[in-house]
Amino acid sequence: MSASAPAPLPDLPPSLKAERQGEVAVLRLARAEKRNALDDALVLGIESFFSGLPADVKAVVIHGEGEHFSAGLDLAELTRRDMAESVAHSRMWHRAFEAVEFGPVPVVCVMHGAVVGGGLELAAATHIRVAERSAYYALPEGRRGIYVGGGASVRLPRLIGAARMMDMMLTGRTYDADEGQAIGISQYLVANGGGLAKGIELARRIAENAPLTNFAVTQVLPRIATQDPASGYVMESLMAAIASGNPDAQKRLKDFLEKRAPKTVRR
Ligand code: 1HE
């Protein structure tokens, strides 16, 4: 392998496909025949992908094959578990989605069609969500007689509020793409078929940031947001000092002051 060849991505189960586009890695849920339902192999594959990302990958885009992002938990597997196994299974999902949320790089999720149950839990573990107009969101767990198990109780109330999550679970309410954008599920809303290109464009922009800033935003900011304010302010000061003292920041600041860096303008 030549010194400049990109490092290979981790081995994956057949239900996941990955490719590199320079510093961006694109991970595709590839189980369209089952509407990208998340079975054990797929969830474990997500965990190993994010745990084994090469250091020269700076951002990841997740998307789904076929008409839907994901139909959530593979319900066929659920019927085979007893109570103890179900707890272990949910904890396995927590581990896998923590590897997404607190993995090495920012993650952009491209959502279309059904983004339901565990599919919404996966999307909630990512940092930027792009919705195509076809996207809709639901938590059918209430209807199936089960409960969320992939971290939604923690992540979704922060994203959309506990009251909306209760409504989704108690009444089976679905939100369409416009509503999802309005309540904060997605940060970007694009035409059908345009999600992946938008996701990659955003990931490329993210990959240009100083790695330490991306670390601060994805690892430190969410911790500050959930700790007591007094500790949060101290943590923020420490992170700010660490980031600005970094040679990368020093160079970027100098570039701006010497008119080599772009200005912050309206897009
Ligand atoms: C599945 C699953 C699945 C589809 N597990 N096999 N999630 C749900 O309650 C959503 C269940 N799925 C659906 O409501 C629909 O499938 C969709 C609206 C997403 C798509 O409808 P459609 O008409 O395009 O597809 P389909 O005909 O319903 O499904 C195609 C195949 O995928 C079919 O299998 P086939 O062998 O008969 O062809 C379906 O059985 C299969 N399939 N969804 C297993 N979810 C950690 S806790 C998280 C808890 C949850 O995520 S609960 C939410 C579960």
PDB file of C-alpha atoms and ligand atoms in Angstrom:
ATOM      1  CA  MET A   1       0.000   0.000   0.000  1.00  0.00           C
ATOM      2  CA  SER A   2       1.371   3.440  -0.870  1.00  0.00           C
ATOM      3  CA  ALA A   3       1.814   5.943   1.958  1.00  0.00           C
ATOM      4  CA  SER A   4      -1.066   8.097   0.654  1.00  0.00           C
ATOM      5  CA  ALA A   5      -3.596   5.268   0.111  1.00  0.00           C
ATOM      6  CA  PRO A   6      -6.579   5.668   2.436  1.00  0.00           C
ATOM      7  CA  ALA A   7      -6.711   3.135   5.248  1.00  0.00           C
ATOM      8  CA  PRO A   8      -9.267   0.341   4.795  1.00  0.00           C
ATOM      9  CA  LEU A   9     -12.583   0.470   6.632  1.00  0.00           C
ATOM     10  CA  PRO A  10     -13.509  -2.271   9.138  1.00  0.00           C
ATOM     11  CA  ASP A  11     -15.017  -5.557   7.885  1.00  0.00           C
ATOM     12  CA  LEU A  12     -18.807  -5.486   7.953  1.00  0.00           C
ATOM     13  CA  PRO A  13     -21.737  -7.930   7.821  1.00  0.00           C
ATOM     14  CA  PRO A  14     -23.581  -8.181   4.454  1.00  0.00           C
ATOM     15  CA  SER A  15     -26.325  -5.880   5.784  1.00  0.00           C
ATOM     16  CA  LEU A  16     -23.890  -2.963   5.930  1.00  0.00           C
ATOM     17  CA  LYS A  17     -21.863  -1.450   3.097  1.00  0.00           C
ATOM     18  CA  ALA A  18     -19.209   1.198   3.494  1.00  0.00           C
ATOM     19  CA  GLU A  19     -17.056   3.238   1.179  1.00  0.00           C
ATOM     20  CA  ARG A  20     -14.575   6.043   1.479  1.00  0.00           C
ATOM     21  CA  GLN A  21     -14.878   9.369  -0.274  1.00  0.00           C
ATOM     22  CA  GLY A  22     -11.598  10.927   0.757  1.00  0.00           C
ATOM     23  CA  GLU A  23     -11.796  11.868   4.436  1.00  0.00           C
ATOM     24  CA  VAL A  24     -15.508  11.000   4.571  1.00  0.00           C
ATOM     25  CA  ALA A  25     -16.745   7.429   5.108  1.00  0.00           C
ATOM     26  CA  VAL A  26     -20.249   6.546   3.931  1.00  0.00           C
ATOM     27  CA  LEU A  27     -22.023   3.729   5.808  1.00  0.00           C
ATOM     28  CA  ARG A  28     -25.155   2.283   4.205  1.00  0.00           C
ATOM     29  CA  LEU A  29     -27.815   0.131   5.871  1.00  0.00           C
ATOM     30  CA  ALA A  30     -28.168  -2.493   3.151  1.00  0.00           C
ATOM     31  CA  ARG A  31     -31.072  -4.688   4.201  1.00  0.00           C
ATOM     32  CA  ALA A  32     -33.740  -3.129   2.017  1.00  0.00           C
ATOM     33  CA  GLU A  33     -35.656  -6.413   1.648  1.00  0.00           C
ATOM     34  CA  LYS A  34     -36.438  -6.120   5.388  1.00  0.00           C
ATOM     35  CA  ARG A  35     -36.725  -2.312   5.256  1.00  0.00           C
ATOM     36  CA  ASN A  36     -33.336  -2.026   6.961  1.00  0.00           C
ATOM     37  CA  ALA A  37     -34.706  -3.596  10.147  1.00  0.00           C
ATOM     38  CA  LEU A  38     -31.903  -3.668  12.688  1.00  0.00           C
ATOM     39  CA  ASP A  39     -30.967  -7.233  13.561  1.00  0.00           C
ATOM     40  CA  ASP A  40     -28.123  -8.174  15.896  1.00  0.00           C
ATOM     41  CA  ALA A  41     -25.553  -8.569  13.131  1.00  0.00           C
ATOM     42  CA  LEU A  42     -26.330  -5.104  11.777  1.00  0.00           C
ATOM     43  CA  VAL A  43     -26.214  -3.391  15.173  1.00  0.00           C
ATOM     44  CA  LEU A  44     -22.960  -5.159  16.077  1.00  0.00           C
ATOM     45  CA  GLY A  45     -21.624  -4.169  12.646  1.00  0.00           C
ATOM     46  CA  ILE A  46     -22.395  -0.514  13.424  1.00  0.00           C
ATOM     47  CA  GLU A  47     -20.477  -0.858  16.680  1.00  0.00           C
ATOM     48  CA  SER A  48     -17.425  -2.394  15.042  1.00  0.00           C
ATOM     49  CA  PHE A  49     -17.495   0.144  12.204  1.00  0.00           C
ATOM     50  CA  PHE A  50     -17.309   3.114  14.574  1.00  0.00           C
ATOM     51  CA  SER A  51     -14.893   1.393  16.955  1.00  0.00           C
ATOM     52  CA  GLY A  52     -12.536   0.502  14.122  1.00  0.00           C
ATOM     53  CA  LEU A  53     -12.573   3.671  12.004  1.00  0.00           C
ATOM     54  CA  PRO A  54      -9.143   4.518  10.640  1.00  0.00           C
ATOM     55  CA  ALA A  55      -7.633   7.771  11.919  1.00  0.00           C
ATOM     56  CA  ASP A  56      -7.711   9.415   8.480  1.00  0.00           C
ATOM     57  CA  VAL A  57     -11.545   9.302   8.374  1.00  0.00           C
ATOM     58  CA  LYS A  58     -12.734  12.698   9.621  1.00  0.00           C
ATOM     59  CA  ALA A  59     -16.530  12.387   9.299  1.00  0.00           C
ATOM     60  CA  VAL A  60     -19.134   9.696   8.585  1.00  0.00           C
ATOM     61  CA  VAL A  61     -22.440   9.729   6.704  1.00  0.00           C
ATOM     62  CA  ILE A  62     -25.054   7.040   7.469  1.00  0.00           C
ATOM     63  CA  HIS A  63     -27.919   6.365   5.088  1.00  0.00           C
ATOM     64  CA  GLY A  64     -30.253   3.551   4.118  1.00  0.00           C
ATOM     65  CA  GLU A  65     -30.841   1.543   0.943  1.00  0.00           C
ATOM     66  CA  GLY A  66     -34.315   1.222  -0.600  1.00  0.00           C
ATOM     67  CA  GLU A  67     -37.485   3.133   0.231  1.00  0.00           C
ATOM     68  CA  HIS A  68     -36.902   3.536   3.968  1.00  0.00           C
ATOM     69  CA  PHE A  69     -34.091   4.547   6.281  1.00  0.00           C
ATOM     70  CA  SER A  70     -35.001   1.885   8.831  1.00  0.00           C
ATOM     71  CA  ALA A  71     -38.034  -0.006  10.141  1.00  0.00           C
ATOM     72  CA  GLY A  72     -36.353  -0.242  13.560  1.00  0.00           C
ATOM     73  CA  LEU A  73     -35.708  -3.309  15.635  1.00  0.00           C
ATOM     74  CA  ASP A  74     -35.929  -6.623  13.792  1.00  0.00           C
ATOM     75  CA  LEU A  75     -39.177  -7.822  15.310  1.00  0.00           C
ATOM     76  CA  ALA A  76     -38.557 -11.411  14.190  1.00  0.00           C
ATOM     77  CA  GLU A  77     -35.542 -11.658  16.511  1.00  0.00           C
ATOM     78  CA  LEU A  78     -37.426 -10.145  19.450  1.00  0.00           C
ATOM     79  CA  THR A  79     -39.726 -13.115  19.924  1.00  0.00           C
ATOM     80  CA  ARG A  80     -36.789 -15.403  20.685  1.00  0.00           C
ATOM     81  CA  ARG A  81     -35.500 -13.660  23.827  1.00  0.00           C
ATOM     82  CA  ASP A  82     -36.278 -14.103  27.506  1.00  0.00           C
ATOM     83  CA  MET A  83     -36.181 -11.164  29.941  1.00  0.00           C
ATOM     84  CA  ALA A  84     -32.494 -11.371  30.850  1.00  0.00           C
ATOM     85  CA  GLU A  85     -31.539 -11.710  27.212  1.00  0.00           C
ATOM     86  CA  SER A  86     -33.672  -8.676  26.384  1.00  0.00           C
ATOM     87  CA  VAL A  87     -31.816  -6.548  28.938  1.00  0.00           C
ATOM     88  CA  ALA A  88     -28.483  -7.676  27.485  1.00  0.00           C
ATOM     89  CA  HIS A  89     -29.795  -6.978  23.985  1.00  0.00           C
ATOM     90  CA  SER A  90     -30.816  -3.433  24.871  1.00  0.00           C
ATOM     91  CA  ARG A  91     -27.451  -2.838  26.521  1.00  0.00           C
ATOM     92  CA  MET A  92     -25.781  -4.055  23.316  1.00  0.00           C
ATOM     93  CA  TRP A  93     -27.719  -1.403  21.362  1.00  0.00           C
ATOM     94  CA  HIS A  94     -26.652   1.207  23.918  1.00  0.00           C
ATOM     95  CA  ARG A  95     -23.011   0.219  23.393  1.00  0.00           C
ATOM     96  CA  ALA A  96     -23.344   0.348  19.620  1.00  0.00           C
ATOM     97  CA  PHE A  97     -25.093   3.717  19.534  1.00  0.00           C
ATOM     98  CA  GLU A  98     -22.644   5.163  22.081  1.00  0.00           C
ATOM     99  CA  ALA A  99     -19.945   4.175  19.603  1.00  0.00           C
ATOM    100  CA  VAL A 100     -21.801   6.391  17.102  1.00  0.00           C
ATOM    101  CA  GLU A 101     -22.516   9.338  19.395  1.00  0.00           C
ATOM    102  CA  PHE A 102     -19.206   9.336  21.222  1.00  0.00           C
ATOM    103  CA  GLY A 103     -17.094   7.794  18.484  1.00  0.00           C
ATOM    104  CA  PRO A 104     -14.029   9.397  16.954  1.00  0.00           C
ATOM    105  CA  VAL A 105     -15.731  11.680  14.403  1.00  0.00           C
ATOM    106  CA  PRO A 106     -18.930  13.638  13.738  1.00  0.00           C
ATOM    107  CA  VAL A 107     -21.709  11.630  12.084  1.00  0.00           C
ATOM    108  CA  VAL A 108     -24.318  12.873   9.603  1.00  0.00           C
ATOM    109  CA  CYS A 109     -27.490  10.807   9.188  1.00  0.00           C
ATOM    110  CA  VAL A 110     -29.526  10.963   5.973  1.00  0.00           C
ATOM    111  CA  MET A 111     -33.143  10.012   6.611  1.00  0.00           C
ATOM    112  CA  HIS A 112     -35.854   9.053   4.142  1.00  0.00           C
ATOM    113  CA  GLY A 113     -39.077   7.056   4.279  1.00  0.00           C
ATOM    114  CA  ALA A 114     -39.693   5.289   7.589  1.00  0.00           C
ATOM    115  CA  VAL A 115     -37.404   6.420  10.385  1.00  0.00           C
ATOM    116  CA  VAL A 116     -39.125   4.477  13.091  1.00  0.00           C
ATOM    117  CA  GLY A 117     -38.435   2.834  16.432  1.00  0.00           C
ATOM    118  CA  GLY A 118     -34.816   1.786  16.570  1.00  0.00           C
ATOM    119  CA  GLY A 119     -34.216   3.591  13.276  1.00  0.00           C
ATOM    120  CA  LEU A 120     -35.089   6.862  14.984  1.00  0.00           C
ATOM    121  CA  GLU A 121     -32.917   5.834  17.934  1.00  0.00           C
ATOM    122  CA  LEU A 122     -29.980   5.354  15.576  1.00  0.00           C
ATOM    123  CA  ALA A 123     -30.632   8.713  13.912  1.00  0.00           C
ATOM    124  CA  ALA A 124     -30.825  10.379  17.339  1.00  0.00           C
ATOM    125  CA  ALA A 125     -27.348   9.093  18.180  1.00  0.00           C
ATOM    126  CA  THR A 126     -25.852  10.992  15.227  1.00  0.00           C
ATOM    127  CA  HIS A 127     -24.861  14.650  15.276  1.00  0.00           C
ATOM    128  CA  ILE A 128     -26.432  16.118  12.142  1.00  0.00           C
ATOM    129  CA  ARG A 129     -29.652  14.813  10.616  1.00  0.00           C
ATOM    130  CA  VAL A 130     -30.645  15.524   7.016  1.00  0.00           C
ATOM    131  CA  ALA A 131     -34.221  14.588   6.085  1.00  0.00           C
ATOM    132  CA  GLU A 132     -35.595  13.989   2.637  1.00  0.00           C
ATOM    133  CA  ARG A 133     -39.233  15.041   2.123  1.00  0.00           C
ATOM    134  CA  SER A 134     -40.332  11.390   2.240  1.00  0.00           C
ATOM    135  CA  ALA A 135     -39.076  10.953   5.811  1.00  0.00           C
ATOM    136  CA  TYR A 136     -41.499  10.259   8.625  1.00  0.00           C
ATOM    137  CA  TYR A 137     -40.928   9.466  12.254  1.00  0.00           C
ATOM    138  CA  ALA A 138     -42.722   7.150  14.641  1.00  0.00           C
ATOM    139  CA  LEU A 139     -42.217   5.101  17.776  1.00  0.00           C
ATOM    140  CA  PRO A 140     -44.471   2.085  17.144  1.00  0.00           C
ATOM    141  CA  GLU A 141     -43.189   0.376  20.297  1.00  0.00           C
ATOM    142  CA  GLY A 142     -46.437   1.285  22.086  1.00  0.00           C
ATOM    143  CA  ARG A 143     -48.436  -0.526  19.397  1.00  0.00           C
ATOM    144  CA  ARG A 144     -46.150  -3.562  19.523  1.00  0.00           C
ATOM    145  CA  GLY A 145     -46.450  -3.892  23.294  1.00  0.00           C
ATOM    146  CA  ILE A 146     -42.790  -3.138  23.866  1.00  0.00           C
ATOM    147  CA  TYR A 147     -40.648  -0.178  24.927  1.00  0.00           C
ATOM    148  CA  VAL A 148     -37.750   1.666  23.339  1.00  0.00           C
ATOM    149  CA  GLY A 149     -34.400   0.037  24.111  1.00  0.00           C
ATOM    150  CA  GLY A 150     -31.808   1.762  21.978  1.00  0.00           C
ATOM    151  CA  GLY A 151     -31.367   4.929  24.017  1.00  0.00           C
ATOM    152  CA  ALA A 152     -34.471   6.872  22.924  1.00  0.00           C
ATOM    153  CA  SER A 153     -35.572   7.580  26.509  1.00  0.00           C
ATOM    154  CA  VAL A 154     -32.378   9.561  26.979  1.00  0.00           C
ATOM    155  CA  ARG A 155     -31.749  11.058  23.548  1.00  0.00           C
ATOM    156  CA  LEU A 156     -35.219  11.868  22.227  1.00  0.00           C
ATOM    157  CA  PRO A 157     -36.456  13.989  25.154  1.00  0.00           C
ATOM    158  CA  ARG A 158     -33.342  16.122  24.686  1.00  0.00           C
ATOM    159  CA  LEU A 159     -34.054  16.436  20.994  1.00  0.00           C
ATOM    160  CA  ILE A 160     -37.835  16.929  20.870  1.00  0.00           C
ATOM    161  CA  GLY A 161     -38.993  17.013  24.510  1.00  0.00           C
ATOM    162  CA  ALA A 162     -40.496  14.284  26.682  1.00  0.00           C
ATOM    163  CA  ALA A 163     -44.085  15.412  25.930  1.00  0.00           C
ATOM    164  CA  ARG A 164     -43.702  14.785  22.181  1.00  0.00           C
ATOM    165  CA  MET A 165     -42.058  11.449  22.791  1.00  0.00           C
ATOM    166  CA  MET A 166     -44.902  10.446  25.117  1.00  0.00           C
ATOM    167  CA  ASP A 167     -47.425  11.420  22.447  1.00  0.00           C
ATOM    168  CA  MET A 168     -45.585   9.369  19.810  1.00  0.00           C
ATOM    169  CA  MET A 169     -45.497   6.316  22.067  1.00  0.00           C
ATOM    170  CA  LEU A 170     -48.948   6.601  23.628  1.00  0.00           C
ATOM    171  CA  THR A 171     -50.984   7.493  20.538  1.00  0.00           C
ATOM    172  CA  GLY A 172     -48.815   6.163  17.707  1.00  0.00           C
ATOM    173  CA  ARG A 173     -48.532   9.689  16.302  1.00  0.00           C
ATOM    174  CA  THR A 174     -46.214  10.079  13.349  1.00  0.00           C
ATOM    175  CA  TYR A 175     -44.448  13.272  12.336  1.00  0.00           C
ATOM    176  CA  ASP A 176     -43.836  14.037   8.683  1.00  0.00           C
ATOM    177  CA  ALA A 177     -40.638  15.593   7.365  1.00  0.00           C
ATOM    178  CA  ASP A 178     -41.858  19.195   7.736  1.00  0.00           C
ATOM    179  CA  GLU A 179     -42.993  18.588  11.300  1.00  0.00           C
ATOM    180  CA  GLY A 180     -39.761  16.752  12.052  1.00  0.00           C
ATOM    181  CA  GLN A 181     -37.818  19.753  10.842  1.00  0.00           C
ATOM    182  CA  ALA A 182     -39.957  22.127  12.927  1.00  0.00           C
ATOM    183  CA  ILE A 183     -39.539  20.147  16.167  1.00  0.00           C
ATOM    184  CA  GLY A 184     -35.822  19.578  15.730  1.00  0.00           C
ATOM    185  CA  ILE A 185     -35.509  15.975  14.567  1.00  0.00           C
ATOM    186  CA  SER A 186     -33.732  17.126  11.406  1.00  0.00           C
ATOM    187  CA  GLN A 187     -31.478  20.138  10.994  1.00  0.00           C
ATOM    188  CA  TYR A 188     -31.744  20.040   7.172  1.00  0.00           C
ATOM    189  CA  LEU A 189     -34.693  19.235   4.916  1.00  0.00           C
ATOM    190  CA  VAL A 190     -34.044  18.463   1.236  1.00  0.00           C
ATOM    191  CA  ALA A 191     -35.874  17.103  -1.800  1.00  0.00           C
ATOM    192  CA  ASN A 192     -36.323  13.354  -2.226  1.00  0.00           C
ATOM    193  CA  GLY A 193     -33.151  11.829  -3.600  1.00  0.00           C
ATOM    194  CA  GLY A 194     -31.033  14.788  -2.488  1.00  0.00           C
ATOM    195  CA  GLY A 195     -30.192  13.622   1.022  1.00  0.00           C
ATOM    196  CA  LEU A 196     -27.003  11.703   0.408  1.00  0.00           C
ATOM    197  CA  ALA A 197     -25.375  14.483  -1.623  1.00  0.00           C
ATOM    198  CA  LYS A 198     -26.325  16.992   1.083  1.00  0.00           C
ATOM    199  CA  GLY A 199     -25.029  14.668   3.795  1.00  0.00           C
ATOM    200  CA  ILE A 200     -21.708  14.211   2.037  1.00  0.00           C
ATOM    201  CA  GLU A 201     -21.408  17.958   1.400  1.00  0.00           C
ATOM    202  CA  LEU A 202     -21.933  18.640   5.124  1.00  0.00           C
ATOM    203  CA  ALA A 203     -19.551  15.857   6.147  1.00  0.00           C
ATOM    204  CA  ARG A 204     -16.853  17.294   3.867  1.00  0.00           C
ATOM    205  CA  ARG A 205     -17.289  20.694   5.459  1.00  0.00           C
ATOM    206  CA  ILE A 206     -17.114  19.134   8.951  1.00  0.00           C
ATOM    207  CA  ALA A 207     -13.954  17.239   7.957  1.00  0.00           C
ATOM    208  CA  GLU A 208     -12.218  20.561   7.263  1.00  0.00           C
ATOM    209  CA  ASN A 209     -12.575  21.682  10.902  1.00  0.00           C
ATOM    210  CA  ALA A 210      -9.747  21.352  13.378  1.00  0.00           C
ATOM    211  CA  PRO A 211     -10.075  17.807  14.803  1.00  0.00           C
ATOM    212  CA  LEU A 212      -9.912  19.228  18.327  1.00  0.00           C
ATOM    213  CA  THR A 213     -12.906  21.472  17.631  1.00  0.00           C
ATOM    214  CA  ASN A 214     -14.892  18.496  16.317  1.00  0.00           C
ATOM    215  CA  PHE A 215     -13.885  16.598  19.457  1.00  0.00           C
ATOM    216  CA  ALA A 216     -15.032  19.478  21.656  1.00  0.00           C
ATOM    217  CA  VAL A 217     -18.374  19.726  19.868  1.00  0.00           C
ATOM    218  CA  THR A 218     -19.237  16.026  19.808  1.00  0.00           C
ATOM    219  CA  GLN A 219     -17.635  14.826  23.069  1.00  0.00           C
ATOM    220  CA  VAL A 220     -17.435  17.801  25.416  1.00  0.00           C
ATOM    221  CA  LEU A 221     -20.479  19.923  24.512  1.00  0.00           C
ATOM    222  CA  PRO A 222     -23.057  17.161  25.201  1.00  0.00           C
ATOM    223  CA  ARG A 223     -21.401  16.461  28.577  1.00  0.00           C
ATOM    224  CA  ILE A 224     -21.474  20.147  29.480  1.00  0.00           C
ATOM    225  CA  ALA A 225     -25.115  20.346  28.435  1.00  0.00           C
ATOM    226  CA  THR A 226     -26.060  17.615  30.928  1.00  0.00           C
ATOM    227  CA  GLN A 227     -23.926  18.681  33.880  1.00  0.00           C
ATOM    228  CA  ASP A 228     -24.592  21.381  36.465  1.00  0.00           C
ATOM    229  CA  PRO A 229     -24.029  24.872  35.035  1.00  0.00           C
ATOM    230  CA  ALA A 230     -21.199  25.800  37.413  1.00  0.00           C
ATOM    231  CA  SER A 231     -19.142  22.755  36.365  1.00  0.00           C
ATOM    232  CA  GLY A 232     -20.164  23.356  32.765  1.00  0.00           C
ATOM    233  CA  TYR A 233     -18.700  26.853  32.733  1.00  0.00           C
ATOM    234  CA  VAL A 234     -15.391  25.574  34.104  1.00  0.00           C
ATOM    235  CA  MET A 235     -15.316  22.715  31.601  1.00  0.00           C
ATOM    236  CA  GLU A 236     -16.050  25.184  28.808  1.00  0.00           C
ATOM    237  CA  SER A 237     -13.137  27.415  29.846  1.00  0.00           C
ATOM    238  CA  LEU A 238     -10.774  24.459  29.945  1.00  0.00           C
ATOM    239  CA  MET A 239     -11.908  23.216  26.541  1.00  0.00           C
ATOM    240  CA  ALA A 240     -11.671  26.712  25.048  1.00  0.00           C
ATOM    241  CA  ALA A 241      -8.111  27.090  26.326  1.00  0.00           C
ATOM    242  CA  ILE A 242      -7.090  23.652  25.067  1.00  0.00           C
ATOM    243  CA  ALA A 243      -8.589  24.313  21.637  1.00  0.00           C
ATOM    244  CA  SER A 244      -7.196  27.805  21.130  1.00  0.00           C
ATOM    245  CA  GLY A 245      -3.744  26.804  22.393  1.00  0.00           C
ATOM    246  CA  ASN A 246      -3.548  24.113  19.745  1.00  0.00           C
ATOM    247  CA  PRO A 247      -1.155  24.815  16.833  1.00  0.00           C
ATOM    248  CA  ASP A 248      -3.978  24.128  14.378  1.00  0.00           C
ATOM    249  CA  ALA A 249      -6.042  26.942  15.918  1.00  0.00           C
ATOM    250  CA  GLN A 250      -3.061  29.280  16.015  1.00  0.00           C
ATOM    251  CA  LYS A 251      -2.520  28.750  12.291  1.00  0.00           C
ATOM    252  CA  ARG A 252      -6.215  29.232  11.443  1.00  0.00           C
ATOM    253  CA  LEU A 253      -6.391  32.460  13.479  1.00  0.00           C
ATOM    254  CA  LYS A 254      -3.226  33.783  11.837  1.00  0.00           C
ATOM    255  CA  ASP A 255      -4.647  32.910   8.402  1.00  0.00           C
ATOM    256  CA  PHE A 256      -7.726  34.996   9.146  1.00  0.00           C
ATOM    257  CA  LEU A 257      -5.802  37.964  10.503  1.00  0.00           C
ATOM    258  CA  GLU A 258      -3.510  37.889   7.460  1.00  0.00           C
ATOM    259  CA  LYS A 259      -6.525  37.767   5.099  1.00  0.00           C
ATOM    260  CA  ARG A 260      -5.973  34.193   3.889  1.00  0.00           C
ATOM    261  CA  ALA A 261      -9.086  32.640   5.468  1.00  0.00           C
ATOM    262  CA  PRO A 262     -12.695  33.014   4.297  1.00  0.00           C
ATOM    263  CA  LYS A 263     -14.969  35.473   6.107  1.00  0.00           C
ATOM    264  CA  THR A 264     -18.133  34.364   7.901  1.00  0.00           C
ATOM    265  CA  VAL A 265     -20.803  35.434   5.446  1.00  0.00           C
ATOM    266  CA  ARG A 266     -24.453  34.632   4.856  1.00  0.00           C
ATOM    267  CA  ARG A 267     -24.906  31.584   2.572  1.00  0.00           C
TER     268      ARG A 267
HETATM  269  C1  1HE B   1     -39.511  -6.293   9.220  1.00  0.00           C
HETATM  270  C2  1HE B   1     -39.598  -5.108   9.946  1.00  0.00           C
HETATM  271  C3  1HE B   1     -39.127  -5.127  11.289  1.00  0.00           C
HETATM  272  C4  1HE B   1     -40.369  -4.734   7.970  1.00  0.00           C
HETATM  273  N1  1HE B   1     -38.654  -6.279  11.773  1.00  0.00           N
HETATM  274  N2  1HE B   1     -39.022  -7.413   9.750  1.00  0.00           N
HETATM  275  N3  1HE B   1     -40.759  -1.430  13.869  1.00  0.00           N
HETATM  276  C5  1HE B   1     -42.015  -1.370  13.412  1.00  0.00           C
HETATM  277  O1  1HE B   1     -42.972  -1.614  14.118  1.00  0.00           O
HETATM  278  C6  1HE B   1     -42.167  -1.050  11.958  1.00  0.00           C
HETATM  279  C7  1HE B   1     -42.521  -2.317  11.211  1.00  0.00           C
HETATM  280  N4  1HE B   1     -42.476  -2.154   9.767  1.00  0.00           N
HETATM  281  C8  1HE B   1     -43.449  -1.488   9.087  1.00  0.00           C
HETATM  282  O2  1HE B   1     -44.356  -0.872   9.622  1.00  0.00           O
HETATM  283  C9  1HE B   1     -43.361  -1.541   7.593  1.00  0.00           C
HETATM  284  O3  1HE B   1     -42.537  -2.641   7.231  1.00  0.00           O
HETATM  285  C10 1HE B   1     -42.779  -0.260   6.923  1.00  0.00           C
HETATM  286  C11 1HE B   1     -43.809   0.864   7.032  1.00  0.00           C
HETATM  287  C12 1HE B   1     -41.458   0.163   7.545  1.00  0.00           C
HETATM  288  C13 1HE B   1     -42.503  -0.552   5.428  1.00  0.00           C
HETATM  289  O4  1HE B   1     -43.686  -1.047   4.829  1.00  0.00           O
HETATM  290  P1  1HE B   1     -43.576  -1.830   3.428  1.00  0.00           P
HETATM  291  O5  1HE B   1     -44.967  -2.074   2.960  1.00  0.00           O
HETATM  292  O6  1HE B   1     -42.660  -1.102   2.508  1.00  0.00           O
HETATM  293  O7  1HE B   1     -42.826  -3.209   3.750  1.00  0.00           O
HETATM  294  P2  1HE B   1     -43.421  -4.551   4.440  1.00  0.00           P
HETATM  295  O8  1HE B   1     -44.161  -5.359   3.421  1.00  0.00           O
HETATM  296  O9  1HE B   1     -44.152  -4.242   5.686  1.00  0.00           O
HETATM  297  O10 1HE B   1     -42.094  -5.287   4.881  1.00  0.00           O
HETATM  298  C14 1HE B   1     -41.198  -5.862   3.953  1.00  0.00           C
HETATM  299  C15 1HE B   1     -40.481  -6.981   4.652  1.00  0.00           C
HETATM  300  O11 1HE B   1     -39.703  -6.423   5.707  1.00  0.00           O
HETATM  301  C16 1HE B   1     -41.428  -7.967   5.307  1.00  0.00           C
HETATM  302  O12 1HE B   1     -40.794  -9.226   5.315  1.00  0.00           O
HETATM  303  P3  1HE B   1     -41.210 -10.360   4.231  1.00  0.00           P
HETATM  304  O13 1HE B   1     -40.306 -11.515   4.570  1.00  0.00           O
HETATM  305  O14 1HE B   1     -42.671 -10.614   4.455  1.00  0.00           O
HETATM  306  O15 1HE B   1     -40.928  -9.759   2.871  1.00  0.00           O
HETATM  307  C17 1HE B   1     -41.524  -7.467   6.717  1.00  0.00           C
HETATM  308  O16 1HE B   1     -41.892  -8.466   7.650  1.00  0.00           O
HETATM  309  C18 1HE B   1     -40.098  -7.012   6.953  1.00  0.00           C
HETATM  310  N5  1HE B   1     -40.001  -6.035   8.009  1.00  0.00           N
HETATM  311  N6  1HE B   1     -40.129  -4.160   9.154  1.00  0.00           N
HETATM  312  C19 1HE B   1     -38.615  -7.388  11.007  1.00  0.00           C
HETATM  313  N7  1HE B   1     -39.137  -4.037  12.044  1.00  0.00           N
HETATM  314  C20 1HE B   1     -34.044  -1.437  20.696  1.00  0.00           C
HETATM  315  S1  1HE B   1     -35.707  -1.301  20.845  1.00  0.00           S
HETATM  316  C21 1HE B   1     -36.314  -0.658  19.368  1.00  0.00           C
HETATM  317  C22 1HE B   1     -37.764  -1.026  19.252  1.00  0.00           C
HETATM  318  C23 1HE B   1     -38.272  -0.823  17.877  1.00  0.00           C
HETATM  319  O17 1HE B   1     -37.589  -0.472  16.960  1.00  0.00           O
HETATM  320  S2  1HE B   1     -39.924  -1.160  17.686  1.00  0.00           S
HETATM  321  C24 1HE B   1     -40.297  -0.670  16.085  1.00  0.00           C
HETATM  322  C25 1HE B   1     -40.398  -1.842  15.183  1.00  0.00           C
END
